[in-house]
Coordinates of C-alpha atoms in Angstrom, one line a residue:
Chain S
X1 CA 156.6 233.4 -151.8
X2 CA 157.2 229.6 -152.8
X3 CA 160.4 229.9 -149.9
X4 CA 158.8 231.2 -147.4
X5 CA 155.7 228.4 -147.7
X6 CA 158.8 225.6 -148.2
X7 CA 160.5 227.1 -144.7
X8 CA 156.9 226.9 -143.0
X9 CA 156.7 223.6 -144.8
X10 CA 159.8 222.4 -142.9
X11 CA 159.3 223.4 -139.8
X12 CA 156.2 222.2 -139.3
X13 CA 157.1 219.0 -140.3
X14 CA 159.9 219.6 -137.8
X15 CA 158.5 220.2 -135.3
X16 CA 156.0 217.4 -135.5
X17 CA 158.7 214.9 -136.1
X18 CA 160.4 216.1 -133.0
X19 CA 157.1 215.9 -130.5
X20 CA 156.4 212.7 -131.6
X21 CA 159.6 211.8 -131.5
X22 CA 160.0 212.5 -128.2
X23 CA 156.5 211.0 -126.9
X24 CA 157.4 208.2 -128.4
X25 CA 160.8 208.0 -126.7
X26 CA 159.5 209.0 -123.2
X27 CA 156.6 206.4 -123.2
X28 CA 159.0 203.6 -124.8
X29 CA 162.0 204.5 -122.7
X30 CA 159.2 204.2 -119.8
X31 CA 158.2 201.3 -120.5
X32 CA 161.8 199.6 -121.1
X33 CA 163.1 201.0 -117.6
X34 CA 159.7 199.4 -115.7
X35 CA 159.7 195.8 -117.6
X36 CA 160.6 193.2 -114.8
X37 CA 159.4 195.5 -112.2
X38 CA 155.4 196.0 -113.4
X39 CA 153.9 192.4 -112.1
X40 CA 150.8 191.1 -110.4
X41 CA 152.1 191.9 -107.1
X42 CA 153.2 195.6 -107.8
X43 CA 149.7 196.3 -109.3
X44 CA 147.6 194.7 -106.9
X45 CA 149.5 194.8 -103.3
X46 CA 150.4 197.9 -101.0
X47 CA 153.5 199.1 -100.7
X48 CA 156.1 197.8 -97.9
X49 CA 159.8 197.6 -97.1
X50 CA 162.1 199.9 -95.1
X51 CA 162.2 202.5 -97.5
X52 CA 158.3 203.0 -98.3
X53 CA 158.3 201.4 -101.7
X54 CA 160.8 199.3 -102.4
X55 CA 158.7 196.4 -102.1
X56 CA 154.8 195.5 -102.7
X57 CA 152.9 197.5 -104.6
X58 CA 150.9 200.4 -105.7
X59 CA 147.3 199.7 -105.3
X60 CA 146.2 201.8 -103.0
X61 CA 147.9 204.6 -105.1
X62 CA 146.3 203.7 -108.4
X63 CA 142.9 203.6 -106.4
X64 CA 143.4 206.5 -104.6
X65 CA 144.4 208.5 -107.6
X66 CA 141.1 207.2 -109.1
X67 CA 139.1 208.8 -106.5
X68 CA 141.2 211.9 -106.4
X69 CA 140.3 212.9 -110.1
X70 CA 136.9 211.7 -110.1
X71 CA 135.9 213.6 -107.0
X72 CA 137.7 216.7 -108.7
X73 CA 135.6 216.0 -112.1
X74 CA 132.7 215.2 -110.0
X75 CA 132.8 218.9 -108.4
X76 CA 134.3 220.7 -111.4
X77 CA 132.0 219.7 -114.3
X78 CA 128.5 220.6 -113.4
X79 CA 129.8 224.1 -112.9
X80 CA 131.6 224.0 -115.8
X81 CA 128.8 222.9 -118.0
X82 CA 126.2 224.9 -116.6
X83 CA 128.8 228.0 -116.8
X84 CA 129.0 227.5 -120.4
X85 CA 125.2 227.2 -121.6
X86 CA 124.9 230.6 -119.7
X87 CA 128.2 231.9 -121.0
X88 CA 126.9 231.0 -124.8
X89 CA 123.2 230.7 -124.5
X90 CA 121.8 233.2 -122.5
X91 CA 124.2 235.7 -121.1
X92 CA 123.6 239.0 -123.5
X93 CA 125.9 241.1 -122.4
X94 CA 129.4 241.4 -124.2
X95 CA 131.0 243.0 -121.6
X96 CA 129.9 241.2 -119.0
X97 CA 130.9 237.8 -121.3
X98 CA 134.2 239.6 -121.7
X99 CA 134.5 239.8 -118.3
X100 CA 134.2 236.4 -117.2
X101 CA 136.2 234.7 -120.1
X102 CA 139.2 236.9 -118.5
X103 CA 138.6 236.1 -115.1
X104 CA 138.2 232.2 -116.1
X105 CA 141.6 232.5 -118.2
X106 CA 143.1 233.9 -115.1
X107 CA 142.5 231.5 -113.2
X108 CA 143.8 228.6 -115.7
X109 CA 146.7 230.9 -114.9
X110 CA 147.1 229.9 -111.3
X111 CA 149.9 228.1 -110.2
X112 CA 148.2 224.7 -108.3
X113 CA 149.7 224.8 -105.8
X114 CA 147.9 228.0 -104.7
X115 CA 144.6 225.9 -105.2
X116 CA 145.8 223.3 -102.7
X117 CA 146.6 226.4 -100.4
X118 CA 143.2 227.9 -100.8
X119 CA 141.4 224.1 -100.0
X120 CA 143.9 223.5 -97.2
X121 CA 142.9 226.8 -95.1
X122 CA 138.7 226.8 -96.2
X123 CA 138.3 222.6 -95.7
X124 CA 141.2 221.2 -94.1
X125 CA 142.0 224.1 -91.3
X126 CA 138.9 226.3 -91.2
X127 CA 136.1 223.4 -92.0
X128 CA 137.8 220.8 -90.0
X129 CA 137.5 218.5 -93.0
X130 CA 141.5 217.3 -92.3
X131 CA 143.3 216.2 -95.0
X132 CA 140.9 213.7 -97.2
X133 CA 139.8 213.0 -100.1
X134 CA 137.2 215.7 -100.4
X135 CA 139.8 218.3 -100.1
X136 CA 142.1 217.6 -102.2
X137 CA 139.4 217.1 -104.8
X138 CA 138.1 220.8 -104.3
X139 CA 141.8 221.9 -104.9
X140 CA 142.0 219.6 -107.9
X141 CA 138.4 220.9 -109.3
X142 CA 139.2 224.3 -108.9
X143 CA 142.5 223.6 -110.9
X144 CA 140.2 221.8 -113.6
X145 CA 137.6 223.9 -113.6
X146 CA 138.8 226.8 -116.1
X147 CA 140.2 224.1 -118.3
X148 CA 136.9 222.2 -118.7
X149 CA 134.6 225.2 -119.0
X150 CA 136.9 226.9 -121.7
X151 CA 136.6 223.6 -123.9
X152 CA 132.7 223.2 -123.4
X153 CA 132.4 226.4 -124.1
X154 CA 134.2 226.4 -127.0
X155 CA 132.4 223.1 -128.4
X156 CA 129.4 225.5 -128.4
X157 CA 130.2 228.1 -130.2
X158 CA 131.9 226.0 -132.9
X159 CA 128.1 224.4 -133.4
X160 CA 126.7 226.4 -136.6
X161 CA 124.9 229.2 -135.4
X162 CA 122.3 229.0 -138.4
X163 CA 120.8 225.4 -136.9
X164 CA 120.4 227.4 -133.5
X165 CA 118.2 230.4 -135.7
X166 CA 116.5 227.3 -137.1
X167 CA 115.3 225.8 -134.4
X168 CA 114.3 229.4 -132.6
X169 CA 112.5 230.2 -135.6
X170 CA 110.1 227.0 -135.7
X171 CA 109.3 228.6 -131.8
X172 CA 111.7 225.8 -130.2
X173 CA 113.0 227.4 -126.9
X174 CA 117.2 227.2 -126.4
X175 CA 116.4 224.1 -123.7
X176 CA 115.1 222.0 -125.9
X177 CA 117.6 223.4 -128.7
X178 CA 120.3 222.7 -127.0
X179 CA 119.5 219.2 -125.3
X180 CA 118.1 218.4 -128.9
X181 CA 120.7 219.4 -131.7
X182 CA 123.4 221.1 -129.4
X183 CA 124.3 218.3 -127.5
X184 CA 124.6 215.7 -129.8
X185 CA 126.7 217.4 -132.1
X186 CA 128.8 218.7 -129.1
X187 CA 129.0 215.0 -127.4
X188 CA 132.0 213.9 -128.4
X189 CA 134.2 217.0 -127.8
X190 CA 132.5 217.1 -124.2
X191 CA 133.5 213.7 -123.4
X192 CA 137.0 214.1 -124.7
X193 CA 137.2 217.2 -122.3
X194 CA 136.4 215.2 -119.5
X195 CA 138.8 212.7 -120.2
X196 CA 141.6 215.6 -120.5
X197 CA 140.5 217.4 -117.4
X198 CA 140.5 214.0 -115.6
X199 CA 143.7 212.7 -116.6
X200 CA 144.7 216.4 -116.2
X201 CA 143.6 216.3 -112.1
X202 CA 145.6 212.5 -112.1
X203 CA 149.0 213.9 -113.1
X204 CA 148.9 216.9 -110.7
X205 CA 150.4 216.2 -107.4
X206 CA 150.8 219.9 -105.8
X207 CA 147.3 220.7 -105.2
X208 CA 147.2 217.2 -103.2
X209 CA 150.4 217.8 -101.8
X210 CA 149.0 219.6 -98.1
X211 CA 145.4 218.7 -98.7
X212 CA 144.9 214.8 -98.7
X213 CA 147.0 213.2 -100.8
X214 CA 149.8 210.5 -97.9
X215 CA 152.8 209.0 -97.9
X216 CA 150.9 205.7 -97.4
X217 CA 147.1 204.8 -96.5
X218 CA 144.9 202.0 -97.6
X219 CA 142.7 201.7 -99.9
X220 CA 140.3 204.7 -99.5
X221 CA 136.7 203.9 -99.1
X222 CA 135.1 207.1 -98.4
X223 CA 135.6 210.7 -99.2
X224 CA 136.7 211.7 -95.6
X225 CA 139.4 210.0 -95.5
X226 CA 143.3 210.8 -97.0
X227 CA 144.8 208.3 -100.1
X228 CA 147.9 207.8 -101.8
X229 CA 148.0 208.9 -105.5
X230 CA 150.0 207.9 -108.1
X231 CA 151.8 211.2 -108.9
X232 CA 152.8 211.6 -105.1
X233 CA 154.1 208.7 -104.8
X234 CA 156.0 209.2 -107.9
X235 CA 157.7 211.9 -106.4
X236 CA 158.4 210.3 -102.7
X237 CA 160.3 207.4 -104.4
X238 CA 162.6 209.7 -106.5
X239 CA 163.2 211.9 -103.7
X240 CA 163.9 208.7 -101.5
X241 CA 167.2 208.2 -104.0
X242 CA 168.7 205.7 -106.8
X243 CA 167.7 202.4 -105.3
X244 CA 163.6 203.5 -106.2
X245 CA 164.1 205.1 -109.4
X246 CA 163.4 201.8 -111.7
X247 CA 160.5 200.9 -109.6
X248 CA 159.1 205.0 -109.6
X249 CA 159.7 203.9 -113.8
X250 CA 157.1 201.3 -113.0
X251 CA 154.8 203.6 -111.3
X252 CA 155.0 206.1 -114.4
X253 CA 154.0 203.4 -116.9
X254 CA 151.1 202.5 -114.9
X255 CA 150.0 206.0 -114.9
X256 CA 150.6 205.9 -118.6
X257 CA 148.7 202.8 -119.3
X258 CA 146.0 204.0 -117.1
X259 CA 146.1 207.4 -118.9
X260 CA 145.8 205.0 -122.0
X261 CA 143.2 203.3 -121.0
X262 CA 141.0 206.2 -120.1
X263 CA 141.5 207.4 -123.6
X264 CA 140.5 204.6 -125.4
X265 CA 137.3 204.1 -123.1
X266 CA 136.5 207.9 -123.7
X267 CA 137.3 207.5 -127.3
X268 CA 135.1 204.6 -127.8
X269 CA 132.1 205.9 -125.8
X270 CA 131.3 209.1 -128.0
X271 CA 132.0 207.3 -130.6
X272 CA 129.6 204.9 -130.1
X273 CA 127.2 207.9 -128.7
X274 CA 127.6 209.8 -131.6
X275 CA 126.7 207.5 -134.0
X276 CA 123.0 206.8 -132.8
X277 CA 122.5 210.8 -133.3
Chain T
X1 CA 87.0 243.1 -137.6
X2 CA 90.5 244.4 -139.2
X3 CA 91.9 242.2 -142.0
X4 CA 95.1 243.9 -141.0
X5 CA 97.5 241.0 -138.9
X6 CA 100.2 242.7 -139.2
X7 CA 101.5 246.7 -138.5
X8 CA 104.7 248.0 -138.6
X9 CA 105.0 251.9 -137.6
X10 CA 107.7 254.7 -137.2
X11 CA 110.0 251.3 -137.1
X12 CA 114.2 252.1 -137.3
X13 CA 117.3 249.9 -136.8
X14 CA 120.6 251.1 -136.6
X15 CA 124.5 249.8 -136.7
X16 CA 126.0 252.7 -134.6
X17 CA 125.6 255.7 -136.7
X18 CA 124.4 254.0 -139.5
X19 CA 120.7 253.4 -140.9
X20 CA 119.7 250.0 -141.9
X21 CA 116.1 250.7 -141.5
X22 CA 115.1 254.2 -141.9
X23 CA 110.8 255.0 -140.4
X24 CA 109.5 252.0 -142.0
X25 CA 105.5 252.3 -141.6
X26 CA 103.6 249.4 -143.1
X27 CA 100.7 246.7 -142.5
X28 CA 99.9 243.5 -144.3
X29 CA 97.0 242.1 -144.8
X30 CA 95.8 238.5 -144.2
X31 CA 95.8 235.8 -146.9
X32 CA 98.0 237.7 -148.9
X33 CA 101.3 237.6 -150.5
X34 CA 103.6 240.6 -150.4
X35 CA 106.8 240.6 -152.2
X36 CA 109.8 242.7 -151.0
X37 CA 112.0 243.7 -153.6
X38 CA 115.1 245.9 -153.5
X39 CA 119.0 246.1 -154.4
X40 CA 121.3 244.2 -151.5
X41 CA 122.0 245.5 -148.5
X42 CA 118.4 247.5 -148.7
X43 CA 117.3 246.4 -145.2
X44 CA 114.9 243.5 -146.3
X45 CA 116.4 240.8 -144.9
X46 CA 116.6 243.2 -141.9
X47 CA 112.9 243.9 -142.4
X48 CA 112.0 240.2 -141.8
X49 CA 114.1 239.6 -138.9
X50 CA 112.6 242.7 -137.1
X51 CA 109.0 241.1 -137.9
X52 CA 109.6 237.8 -136.3
X53 CA 112.0 238.9 -133.6
X54 CA 115.1 237.0 -134.7
X55 CA 116.9 240.3 -135.3
X56 CA 118.2 240.0 -131.4
X57 CA 120.3 237.4 -133.0
X58 CA 122.3 240.0 -134.8
X59 CA 124.3 241.7 -132.1
X60 CA 124.9 245.5 -131.9
X61 CA 121.9 246.5 -133.6
X62 CA 119.5 249.4 -131.8
X63 CA 116.1 248.9 -132.9
X64 CA 113.3 251.5 -131.9
X65 CA 109.7 251.6 -133.3
X66 CA 106.6 249.2 -133.0
X67 CA 105.9 246.6 -134.8
X68 CA 102.2 244.8 -133.6
X69 CA 100.6 241.2 -134.8
X70 CA 97.7 240.7 -134.3
X71 CA 96.8 244.0 -132.1
X72 CA 99.7 243.2 -130.0
X73 CA 103.3 244.7 -129.9
X74 CA 105.7 241.4 -130.3
X75 CA 108.1 243.0 -127.5
X76 CA 105.2 242.1 -125.4
X77 CA 104.8 238.4 -126.9
X78 CA 107.0 235.5 -125.5
X79 CA 110.0 234.9 -128.3
X80 CA 108.6 231.4 -128.5
X81 CA 104.8 232.1 -129.3
X82 CA 105.4 235.2 -131.5
X83 CA 108.2 232.3 -133.9
X84 CA 105.8 229.7 -134.0
X85 CA 102.9 232.2 -135.1
X86 CA 105.0 233.8 -137.7
X87 CA 107.6 231.0 -139.6
X88 CA 111.0 232.2 -141.3
X89 CA 112.8 230.2 -144.1
X90 CA 116.1 231.2 -144.6
X91 CA 118.1 231.9 -148.2
X92 CA 120.3 229.0 -147.6
X93 CA 117.8 226.0 -146.0
X94 CA 119.0 224.8 -142.7
X95 CA 118.5 221.5 -142.2
X96 CA 118.9 220.0 -139.0
X97 CA 121.9 216.9 -138.7
X98 CA 119.3 213.7 -138.3
X99 CA 117.1 212.4 -140.9
X100 CA 114.6 213.8 -142.6
X101 CA 111.6 212.0 -140.9
X102 CA 113.4 213.3 -137.0
X103 CA 113.6 217.4 -138.7
X104 CA 109.8 217.1 -138.6
X105 CA 109.2 214.8 -135.8
X106 CA 111.6 217.5 -133.9
X107 CA 108.9 220.2 -134.3
X108 CA 105.9 217.9 -133.7
X109 CA 107.4 216.6 -130.6
X110 CA 107.6 220.5 -129.9
X111 CA 104.3 220.8 -129.8
X112 CA 102.0 218.1 -129.7
X113 CA 101.8 214.9 -127.4
X114 CA 100.5 212.7 -129.7
X115 CA 101.0 209.2 -130.9
X116 CA 103.4 207.1 -133.3
X117 CA 100.5 206.5 -135.9
X118 CA 99.4 210.0 -135.8
X119 CA 102.8 211.8 -135.9
X120 CA 102.9 209.6 -139.7
X121 CA 100.3 210.7 -140.4
X122 CA 100.8 214.3 -139.7
X123 CA 104.1 213.8 -141.7
X124 CA 103.2 211.8 -144.9
X125 CA 100.5 214.7 -144.9
X126 CA 102.9 218.0 -144.5
X127 CA 104.8 216.1 -147.2
X128 CA 102.3 215.5 -149.5
X129 CA 101.2 219.3 -149.2
X130 CA 104.8 220.5 -150.0
X131 CA 104.9 217.8 -152.8
X132 CA 108.0 216.2 -151.5
X133 CA 106.5 212.4 -150.3
X134 CA 106.5 211.3 -153.9
X135 CA 110.3 212.2 -153.9
X136 CA 111.3 210.6 -150.4
X137 CA 108.2 208.4 -149.7
X138 CA 110.5 204.8 -149.9
X139 CA 113.2 206.3 -147.0
X140 CA 112.4 208.9 -145.0
X141 CA 115.2 207.8 -142.9
X142 CA 117.2 209.4 -144.9
X143 CA 120.1 211.8 -143.8
X144 CA 118.2 215.1 -144.5
X145 CA 122.0 216.7 -145.3
X146 CA 121.7 214.4 -148.5
X147 CA 118.7 215.9 -150.0
X148 CA 119.1 218.6 -152.7
X149 CA 118.6 222.4 -152.4
X150 CA 115.2 222.2 -153.4
X151 CA 114.4 219.4 -151.7
X152 CA 115.8 220.8 -148.3
X153 CA 113.8 224.3 -148.9
X154 CA 110.6 222.3 -149.2
X155 CA 111.5 220.0 -146.3
X156 CA 112.4 223.1 -144.1
X157 CA 109.0 224.8 -145.4
X158 CA 107.7 221.4 -144.5
X159 CA 109.0 221.7 -141.1
X160 CA 108.0 225.5 -140.8
X161 CA 104.3 224.9 -141.3
X162 CA 103.7 222.0 -138.7
X163 CA 103.7 225.4 -136.3
X164 CA 100.5 226.2 -138.0
X165 CA 102.2 229.5 -138.8
X166 CA 99.6 232.6 -139.5
X167 CA 102.9 234.8 -141.4
X168 CA 105.4 232.9 -143.1
X169 CA 108.5 235.1 -143.9
X170 CA 110.9 233.9 -146.8
X171 CA 114.1 235.1 -147.2
X172 CA 115.4 234.5 -151.0
X173 CA 113.2 231.2 -150.8
X174 CA 114.8 229.9 -154.2
X175 CA 117.6 232.3 -155.3
X176 CA 119.7 229.3 -155.2
X177 CA 117.1 226.3 -157.1
X178 CA 116.3 225.1 -160.2
X179 CA 113.1 226.1 -162.3
X180 CA 111.7 222.9 -161.4
X181 CA 112.5 223.6 -157.8
X182 CA 111.3 227.5 -158.0
X183 CA 107.9 226.4 -159.1
X184 CA 107.3 224.0 -156.8
X185 CA 107.9 226.7 -153.8
X186 CA 106.1 229.6 -155.8
X187 CA 102.8 226.5 -156.6
X188 CA 102.8 225.9 -152.4
X189 CA 103.6 229.8 -151.6
X190 CA 100.0 230.2 -154.1
X191 CA 98.7 227.6 -152.3
X192 CA 99.2 228.5 -148.8
X193 CA 97.9 232.0 -148.7
X194 CA 94.8 230.6 -147.9
X195 CA 96.0 229.8 -144.7
X196 CA 98.5 232.5 -144.3
X197 CA 100.0 236.1 -144.9
X198 CA 103.4 235.4 -146.8
X199 CA 105.7 238.0 -147.0
X200 CA 108.9 237.3 -149.7
X201 CA 112.1 238.9 -150.2
X202 CA 113.1 237.8 -153.9
X203 CA 115.3 239.3 -156.8
X204 CA 113.6 237.6 -158.8
X205 CA 111.4 240.3 -160.6
X206 CA 109.6 237.3 -162.8
X207 CA 108.7 235.7 -159.8
X208 CA 107.7 238.9 -157.5
X209 CA 105.3 239.4 -160.6
X210 CA 104.0 235.7 -160.9
X211 CA 102.8 235.6 -157.0
X212 CA 102.3 238.6 -155.7
X213 CA 99.6 240.5 -154.4
X214 CA 101.5 243.6 -153.7
X215 CA 105.0 244.9 -154.1
X216 CA 106.8 246.6 -151.3
X217 CA 110.0 248.3 -153.2
X218 CA 112.9 249.5 -150.7
X219 CA 115.9 252.0 -151.3
X220 CA 118.7 252.7 -148.6
X221 CA 116.4 251.2 -145.9
X222 CA 113.1 253.1 -147.3
X223 CA 110.2 251.9 -148.2
X224 CA 110.2 253.9 -151.8
X225 CA 107.0 252.7 -153.1
X226 CA 104.5 250.3 -152.0
X227 CA 101.9 249.3 -154.8
X228 CA 99.3 246.7 -155.5
X229 CA 99.1 247.2 -159.1
X230 CA 103.2 247.9 -159.0
X231 CA 104.2 246.3 -162.4
X232 CA 101.1 248.2 -164.2
X233 CA 101.7 251.1 -162.5
X234 CA 105.0 252.2 -161.1
X235 CA 104.8 255.5 -159.3
X236 CA 108.7 256.4 -158.4
X237 CA 111.0 256.9 -160.7
X238 CA 113.6 255.1 -158.4
X239 CA 111.6 251.6 -158.7
X240 CA 111.2 252.4 -162.6
X241 CA 115.3 252.3 -162.8
X242 CA 115.3 249.2 -160.3
X243 CA 113.1 247.0 -162.7
X244 CA 115.1 248.4 -166.1
X245 CA 118.0 247.3 -164.7
X246 CA 116.6 243.9 -163.9

């Protein structure tokens, strides 16, 4: 028993160190390769050059990525929150609950390019929206919806059931109990789920490939226009050959910085709000 | 005008093929303290939960029979209204994760639209009523989770009393409390019986002796004895055996 415990402990520590090592290596290597690339012009200028991106910057791609991910988040968040509330607090039939949960789990396993294909068929082609941020946002929203819903549902399920029963035993209805007790307790978790989903959408390339992401566009000013996106720009730069590779690392480093900024913002926001409760 | 506030008739609760409550027939008079005793697992808590319909939170239980509150079947009463009229305190006091003041404000804000001054007065009054005010008056904003077990139980009682319940259900409220806090709760219940009907599940026979107007003894999901002079005149062998062991 003692030997088994030692083996488990050894593998836990080794896995942790290995994983952290890989993550730190990727981060530092990306930053190292982007030294000399990231400057004011790189961040705030548009891409230029004979081979697109060999000069100028990535500003339209940064703004495009933010548009894509926020559109997806807005489209996915409300249905995800409402589904989670319904499944946890209102739906009493366990069979239906299990069925819906299975559907969500299966949707989560669908390759993201299929959402892109769906959105292309329905929004770009059938409804005539064309390749635009909205069409891509729908594809991304479908991709992040099950992830977001499961995370929010899990946070609701983690609330001590006795608190809910104590509130119901006072004659207080589900709506009030949810707003005053469940939501404050889950707020931190919901915010972190939202940010994770946002970053998940920001990093996806396949769903925007045929629906709204383009190789070049100006900074978008409408949901009905196509836009550049950081992961797509990164993919196109690498596809264009070795001469672009250092600038591609610059794009990757900027993506990591955006990720870091959003995570920090989420932490500060949820921490500050949670303290007030 | 009938003096009965609650009637339970032909009431059964099953978990699969297992009978948790077996053909319960009881009625409860207004302004009385009714103690339910019996060994663990005999269905006392299930009976309490059935009365304010919080049994619906337990999955896979099959319920049939009638419970009438104030002449109306509880299935015809909206759950929120029912639970406002029939308050329930659990064995382990559950306080909400905010301050003592806000625990009480939570209930007041739901039922009443009153100004801050009136709200403060009501909170002070209810804390005095449950004999908690003197202990906490200097810091009503203390987190309710930091209170002692006895204080938490009295806070839960105060919170429940704000809904002005006609019936108070208590599931072993003193099981985790010291003598001082047990006496506090018992005195409170004796004073509250002038306003409400009290139905209390207890394992403490001495406590039941001190406060009861009537004892209901249960065994294996059945009411074996229902007696207003239980300790003087037990009519069943099972009840005598239970009291001798306890």
